[in-house]
Short mmCIF file of C-alpha atoms in Angstrom, two decimals:
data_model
loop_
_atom_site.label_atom_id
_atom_site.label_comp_id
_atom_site.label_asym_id
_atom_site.label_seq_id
_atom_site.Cartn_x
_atom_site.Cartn_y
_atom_site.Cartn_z
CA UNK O 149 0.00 0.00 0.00
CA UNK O 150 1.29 3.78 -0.49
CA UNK O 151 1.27 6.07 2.05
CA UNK O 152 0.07 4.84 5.33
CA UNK O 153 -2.66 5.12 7.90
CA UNK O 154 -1.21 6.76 11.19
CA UNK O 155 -1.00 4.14 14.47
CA UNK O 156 -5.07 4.82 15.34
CA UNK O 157 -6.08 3.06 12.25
CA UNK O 158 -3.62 0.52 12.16
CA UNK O 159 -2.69 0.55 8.41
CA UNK O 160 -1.12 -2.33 8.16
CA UNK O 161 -3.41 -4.48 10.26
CA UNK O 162 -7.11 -4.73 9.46
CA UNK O 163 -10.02 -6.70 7.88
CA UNK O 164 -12.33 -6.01 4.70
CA UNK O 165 -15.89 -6.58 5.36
CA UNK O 166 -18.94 -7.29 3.15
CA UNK O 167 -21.87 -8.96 3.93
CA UNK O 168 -25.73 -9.73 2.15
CA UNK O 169 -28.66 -10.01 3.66
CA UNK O 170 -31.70 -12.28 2.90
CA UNK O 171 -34.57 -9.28 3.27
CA UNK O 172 -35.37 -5.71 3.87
CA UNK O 173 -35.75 -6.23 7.49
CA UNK O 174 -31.75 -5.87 8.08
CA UNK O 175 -31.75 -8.28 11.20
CA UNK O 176 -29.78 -11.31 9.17
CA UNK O 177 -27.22 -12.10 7.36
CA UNK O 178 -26.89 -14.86 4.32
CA UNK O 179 -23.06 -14.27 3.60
CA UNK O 180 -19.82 -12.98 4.29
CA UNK O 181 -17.06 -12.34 2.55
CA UNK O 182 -13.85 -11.04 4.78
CA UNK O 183 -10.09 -10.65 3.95
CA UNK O 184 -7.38 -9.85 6.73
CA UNK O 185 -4.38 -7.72 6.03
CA UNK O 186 -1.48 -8.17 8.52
CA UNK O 187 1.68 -6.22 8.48
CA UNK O 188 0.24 -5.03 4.88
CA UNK O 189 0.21 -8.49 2.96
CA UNK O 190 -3.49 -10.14 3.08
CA UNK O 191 -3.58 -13.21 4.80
CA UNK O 192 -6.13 -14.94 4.85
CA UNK O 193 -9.65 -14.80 2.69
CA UNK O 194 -13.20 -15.97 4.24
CA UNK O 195 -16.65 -16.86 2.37
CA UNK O 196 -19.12 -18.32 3.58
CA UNK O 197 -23.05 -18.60 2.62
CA UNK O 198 -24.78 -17.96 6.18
CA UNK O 199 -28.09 -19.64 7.21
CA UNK O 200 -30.47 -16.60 8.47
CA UNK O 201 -32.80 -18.84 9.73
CA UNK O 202 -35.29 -15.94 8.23
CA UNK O 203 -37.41 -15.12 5.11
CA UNK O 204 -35.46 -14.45 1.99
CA UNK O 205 -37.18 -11.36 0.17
CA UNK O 206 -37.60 -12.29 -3.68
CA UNK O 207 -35.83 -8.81 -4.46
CA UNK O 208 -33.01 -9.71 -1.98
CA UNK O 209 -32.79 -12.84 -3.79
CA UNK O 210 -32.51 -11.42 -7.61
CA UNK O 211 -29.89 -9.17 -6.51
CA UNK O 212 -27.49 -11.52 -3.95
CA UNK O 213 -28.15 -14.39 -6.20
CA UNK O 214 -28.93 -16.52 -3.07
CA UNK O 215 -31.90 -18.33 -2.53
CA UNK O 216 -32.89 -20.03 0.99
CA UNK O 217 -32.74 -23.60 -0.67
CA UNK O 218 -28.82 -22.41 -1.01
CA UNK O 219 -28.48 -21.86 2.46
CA UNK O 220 -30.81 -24.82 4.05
CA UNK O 221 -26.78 -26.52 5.07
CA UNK O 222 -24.88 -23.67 5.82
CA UNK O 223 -23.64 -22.55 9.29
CA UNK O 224 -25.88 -19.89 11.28
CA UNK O 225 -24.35 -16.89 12.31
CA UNK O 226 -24.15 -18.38 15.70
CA UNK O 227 -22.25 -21.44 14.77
CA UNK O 228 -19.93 -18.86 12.30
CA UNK O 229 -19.09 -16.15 14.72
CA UNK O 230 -16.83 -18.37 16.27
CA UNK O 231 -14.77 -18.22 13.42
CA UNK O 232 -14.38 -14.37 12.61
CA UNK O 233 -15.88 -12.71 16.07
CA UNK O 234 -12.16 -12.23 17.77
CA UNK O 235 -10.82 -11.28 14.82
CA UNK O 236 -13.62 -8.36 13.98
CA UNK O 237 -14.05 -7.68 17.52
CA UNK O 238 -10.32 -7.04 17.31
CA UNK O 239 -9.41 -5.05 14.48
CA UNK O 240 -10.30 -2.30 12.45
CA UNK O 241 -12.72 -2.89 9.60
CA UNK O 242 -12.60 -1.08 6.36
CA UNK O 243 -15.81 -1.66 3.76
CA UNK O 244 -17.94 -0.03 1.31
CA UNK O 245 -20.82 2.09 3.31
CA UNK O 246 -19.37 -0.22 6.14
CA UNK O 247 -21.79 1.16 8.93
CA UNK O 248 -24.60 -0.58 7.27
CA UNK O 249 -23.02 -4.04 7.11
CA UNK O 250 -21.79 -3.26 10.84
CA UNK O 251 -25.59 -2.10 11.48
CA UNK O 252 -26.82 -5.65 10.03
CA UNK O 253 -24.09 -7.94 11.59
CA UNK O 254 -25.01 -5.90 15.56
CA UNK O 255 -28.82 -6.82 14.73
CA UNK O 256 -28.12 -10.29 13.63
CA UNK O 257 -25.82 -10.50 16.54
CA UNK O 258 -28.81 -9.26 18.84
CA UNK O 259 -30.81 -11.51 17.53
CA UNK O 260 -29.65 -14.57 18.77
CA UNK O 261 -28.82 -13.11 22.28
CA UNK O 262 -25.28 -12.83 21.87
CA UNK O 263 -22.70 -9.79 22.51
CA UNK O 264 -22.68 -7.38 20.50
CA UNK O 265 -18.69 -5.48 19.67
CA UNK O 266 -17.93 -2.08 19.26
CA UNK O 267 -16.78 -2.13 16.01
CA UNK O 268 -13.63 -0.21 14.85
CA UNK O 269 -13.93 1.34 11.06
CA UNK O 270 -13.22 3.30 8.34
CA UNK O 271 -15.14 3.60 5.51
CA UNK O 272 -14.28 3.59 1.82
CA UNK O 273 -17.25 5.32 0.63
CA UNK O 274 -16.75 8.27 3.55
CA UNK O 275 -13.63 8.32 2.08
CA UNK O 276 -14.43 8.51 -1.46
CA UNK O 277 -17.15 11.48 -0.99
CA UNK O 278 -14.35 13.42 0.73
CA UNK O 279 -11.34 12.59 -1.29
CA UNK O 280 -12.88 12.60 -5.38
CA UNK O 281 -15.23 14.27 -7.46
CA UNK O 282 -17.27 11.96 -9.45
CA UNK O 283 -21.19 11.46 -10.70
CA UNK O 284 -21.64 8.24 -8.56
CA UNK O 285 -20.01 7.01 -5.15
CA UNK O 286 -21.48 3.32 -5.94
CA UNK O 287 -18.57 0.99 -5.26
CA UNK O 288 -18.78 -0.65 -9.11
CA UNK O 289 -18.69 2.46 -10.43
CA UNK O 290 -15.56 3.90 -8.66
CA UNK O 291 -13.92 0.91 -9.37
CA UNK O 292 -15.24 0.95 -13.02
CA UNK O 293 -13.57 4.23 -13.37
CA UNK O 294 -10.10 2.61 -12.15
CA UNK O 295 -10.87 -0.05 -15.53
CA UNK O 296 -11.67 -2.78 -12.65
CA UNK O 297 -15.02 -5.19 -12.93
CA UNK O 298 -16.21 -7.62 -10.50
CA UNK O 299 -18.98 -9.87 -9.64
CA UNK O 300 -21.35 -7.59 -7.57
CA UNK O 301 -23.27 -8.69 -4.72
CA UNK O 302 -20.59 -11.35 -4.56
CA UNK O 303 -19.78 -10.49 -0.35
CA UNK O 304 -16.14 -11.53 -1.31
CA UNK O 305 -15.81 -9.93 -4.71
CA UNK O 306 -16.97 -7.01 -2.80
CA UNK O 307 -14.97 -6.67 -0.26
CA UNK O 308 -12.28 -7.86 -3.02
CA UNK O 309 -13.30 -4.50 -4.52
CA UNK O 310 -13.36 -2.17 -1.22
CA UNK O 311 -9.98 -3.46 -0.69
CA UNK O 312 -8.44 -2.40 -4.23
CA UNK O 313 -10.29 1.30 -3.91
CA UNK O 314 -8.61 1.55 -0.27
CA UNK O 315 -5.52 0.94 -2.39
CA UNK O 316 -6.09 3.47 -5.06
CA UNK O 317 -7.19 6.23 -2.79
CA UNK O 318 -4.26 5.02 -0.26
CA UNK O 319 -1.77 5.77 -3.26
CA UNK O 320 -3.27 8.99 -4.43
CA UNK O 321 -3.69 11.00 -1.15
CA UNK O 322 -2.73 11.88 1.81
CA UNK O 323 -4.16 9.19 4.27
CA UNK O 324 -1.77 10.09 7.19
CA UNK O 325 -3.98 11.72 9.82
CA UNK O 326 -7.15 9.12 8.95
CA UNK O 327 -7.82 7.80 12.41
CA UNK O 328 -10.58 4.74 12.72
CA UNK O 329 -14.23 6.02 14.39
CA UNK O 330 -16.39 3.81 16.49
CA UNK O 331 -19.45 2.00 15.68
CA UNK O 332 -21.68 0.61 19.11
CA UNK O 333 -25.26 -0.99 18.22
CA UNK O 334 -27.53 1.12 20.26
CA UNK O 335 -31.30 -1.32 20.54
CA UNK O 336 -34.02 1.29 19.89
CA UNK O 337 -36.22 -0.23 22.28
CA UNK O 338 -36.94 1.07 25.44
CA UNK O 339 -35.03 -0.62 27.63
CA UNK O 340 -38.00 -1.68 30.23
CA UNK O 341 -38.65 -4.05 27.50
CA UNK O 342 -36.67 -7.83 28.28
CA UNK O 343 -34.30 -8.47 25.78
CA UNK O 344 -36.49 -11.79 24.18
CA UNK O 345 -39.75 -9.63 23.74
CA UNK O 346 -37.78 -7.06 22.05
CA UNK O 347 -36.34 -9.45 19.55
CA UNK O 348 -40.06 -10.74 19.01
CA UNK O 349 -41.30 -7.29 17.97
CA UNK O 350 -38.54 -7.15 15.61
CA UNK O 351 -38.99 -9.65 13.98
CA UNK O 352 -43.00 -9.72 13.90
CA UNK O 353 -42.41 -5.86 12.05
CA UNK O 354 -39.63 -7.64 9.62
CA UNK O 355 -42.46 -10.64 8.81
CA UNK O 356 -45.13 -8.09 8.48
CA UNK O 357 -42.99 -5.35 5.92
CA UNK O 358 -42.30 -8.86 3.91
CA UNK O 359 -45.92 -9.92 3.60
CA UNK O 360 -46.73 -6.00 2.83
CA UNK O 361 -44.19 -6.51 -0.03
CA UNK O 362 -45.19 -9.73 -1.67
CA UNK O 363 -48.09 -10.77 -0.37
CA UNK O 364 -47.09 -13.94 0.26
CA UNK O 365 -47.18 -16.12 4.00
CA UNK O 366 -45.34 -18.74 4.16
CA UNK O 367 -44.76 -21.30 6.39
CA UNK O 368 -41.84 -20.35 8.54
CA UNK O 369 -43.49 -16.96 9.34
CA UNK O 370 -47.02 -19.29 10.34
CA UNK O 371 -44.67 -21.25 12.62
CA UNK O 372 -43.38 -17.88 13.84
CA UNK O 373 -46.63 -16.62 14.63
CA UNK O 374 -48.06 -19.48 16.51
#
């Protein structure tokens, strides 16, 4: 990488993070795609298809590519997070509009009653509004500019693709004072509500904006409500 990010962000030490989710409800997660960069060479690549044990939205769907027949033998996010947790709970984490994947990941977290991080970040498309001048900020467009293509939608491709723009812009300007901020999952419930009951509600608004969308109940969401 060019010039590098001062000691706060830990340049040379930090994971790329994309993630899809199955519907609009943006409580669960249906795949990951991670890379880790230590001491500036990129160790170690992750993808994985992630069970939501949720509805998948058919729009969702058309645009991930993934359907929930895909997913029916892949690891929830509580059998994954083993896997990744210490390592995101641990390091900085760089992505494309990266507080909405950290938004997603803290309310899939929450659902299944485990902790939720403070996640360390910086984010490429911050980055980009600040740093160029160009009709669109969308991530295949920057790096369509830069002559680069990819598989969209593809978590891994993506975060394939955050990592080369966090290259380009790395090598191009002056990143030296970029410092990491702080993202902390803050439930909007009140808090006089248990933690189980709140998940409920949650989820009973996510089934209900899905059946508002396609008019459609299936049987997971008649298991749900019983």
């Amino acid at each position: 990488m060019g010039k590098q990010f001062n000691d706060k962000a830990k340049a040379n030490n930090f994971v790329v993070l994309d993630i899809e989710n199955p519907n609009s409800r943006g409580n669960s997660i249906c795949a990951i795609g991670m890379l880790v960069i230590e001491d500036g060479t990129l160790t170690r690549k992750e993808y994985s298809l992630i069970n939501p044990e949720d509805r998948f939205d058919r729009t969702n769907s058309e645009i991930t590519g993934i359907t929930e027949s895909m997913v029916l033998n892949s690891p929830t996010l509580k059998e994954y997070w083993p896997e990744i947790g210490t390592v995101l709970s641990n390091s900085v984490i760089i992505g494309h509009n990266i507080k909405y994947d950290l938004s997603v990941l803290s309310k899939a977290l929450y659902r299944y009653d485990m902790p939720v991080p403070a996640f360390r970040y910086v984010c490429t498309l911050e980055l980009s509004r600040s740093l160029l001048s160009t009709p669109s900020y969308k991530l295949s467009s920057l790096l369509g500019s830069l002559g680069v293509s990819y598989d969209e939608h593809n978590a891994l491709a993506d975060a394939e693709a955050a990592y080369k723009l966090l290259n380009y812009l790395n090598s191009n300007f002056d990143l030296s004072s970029l410092s990491s901020n702080t993202y902390e999952y803050e439930h909007t419930l009140k808090r006089s509500l248990d933690s189980k009951l709140a998940s409920n509600i949650n989820d009973l608004y996510g089934i209900i904006q899905g059946i508002n969308y396609d008019g459609i109940v299936d049987s997971l969401e008649i298991q749900f409500l019983q």
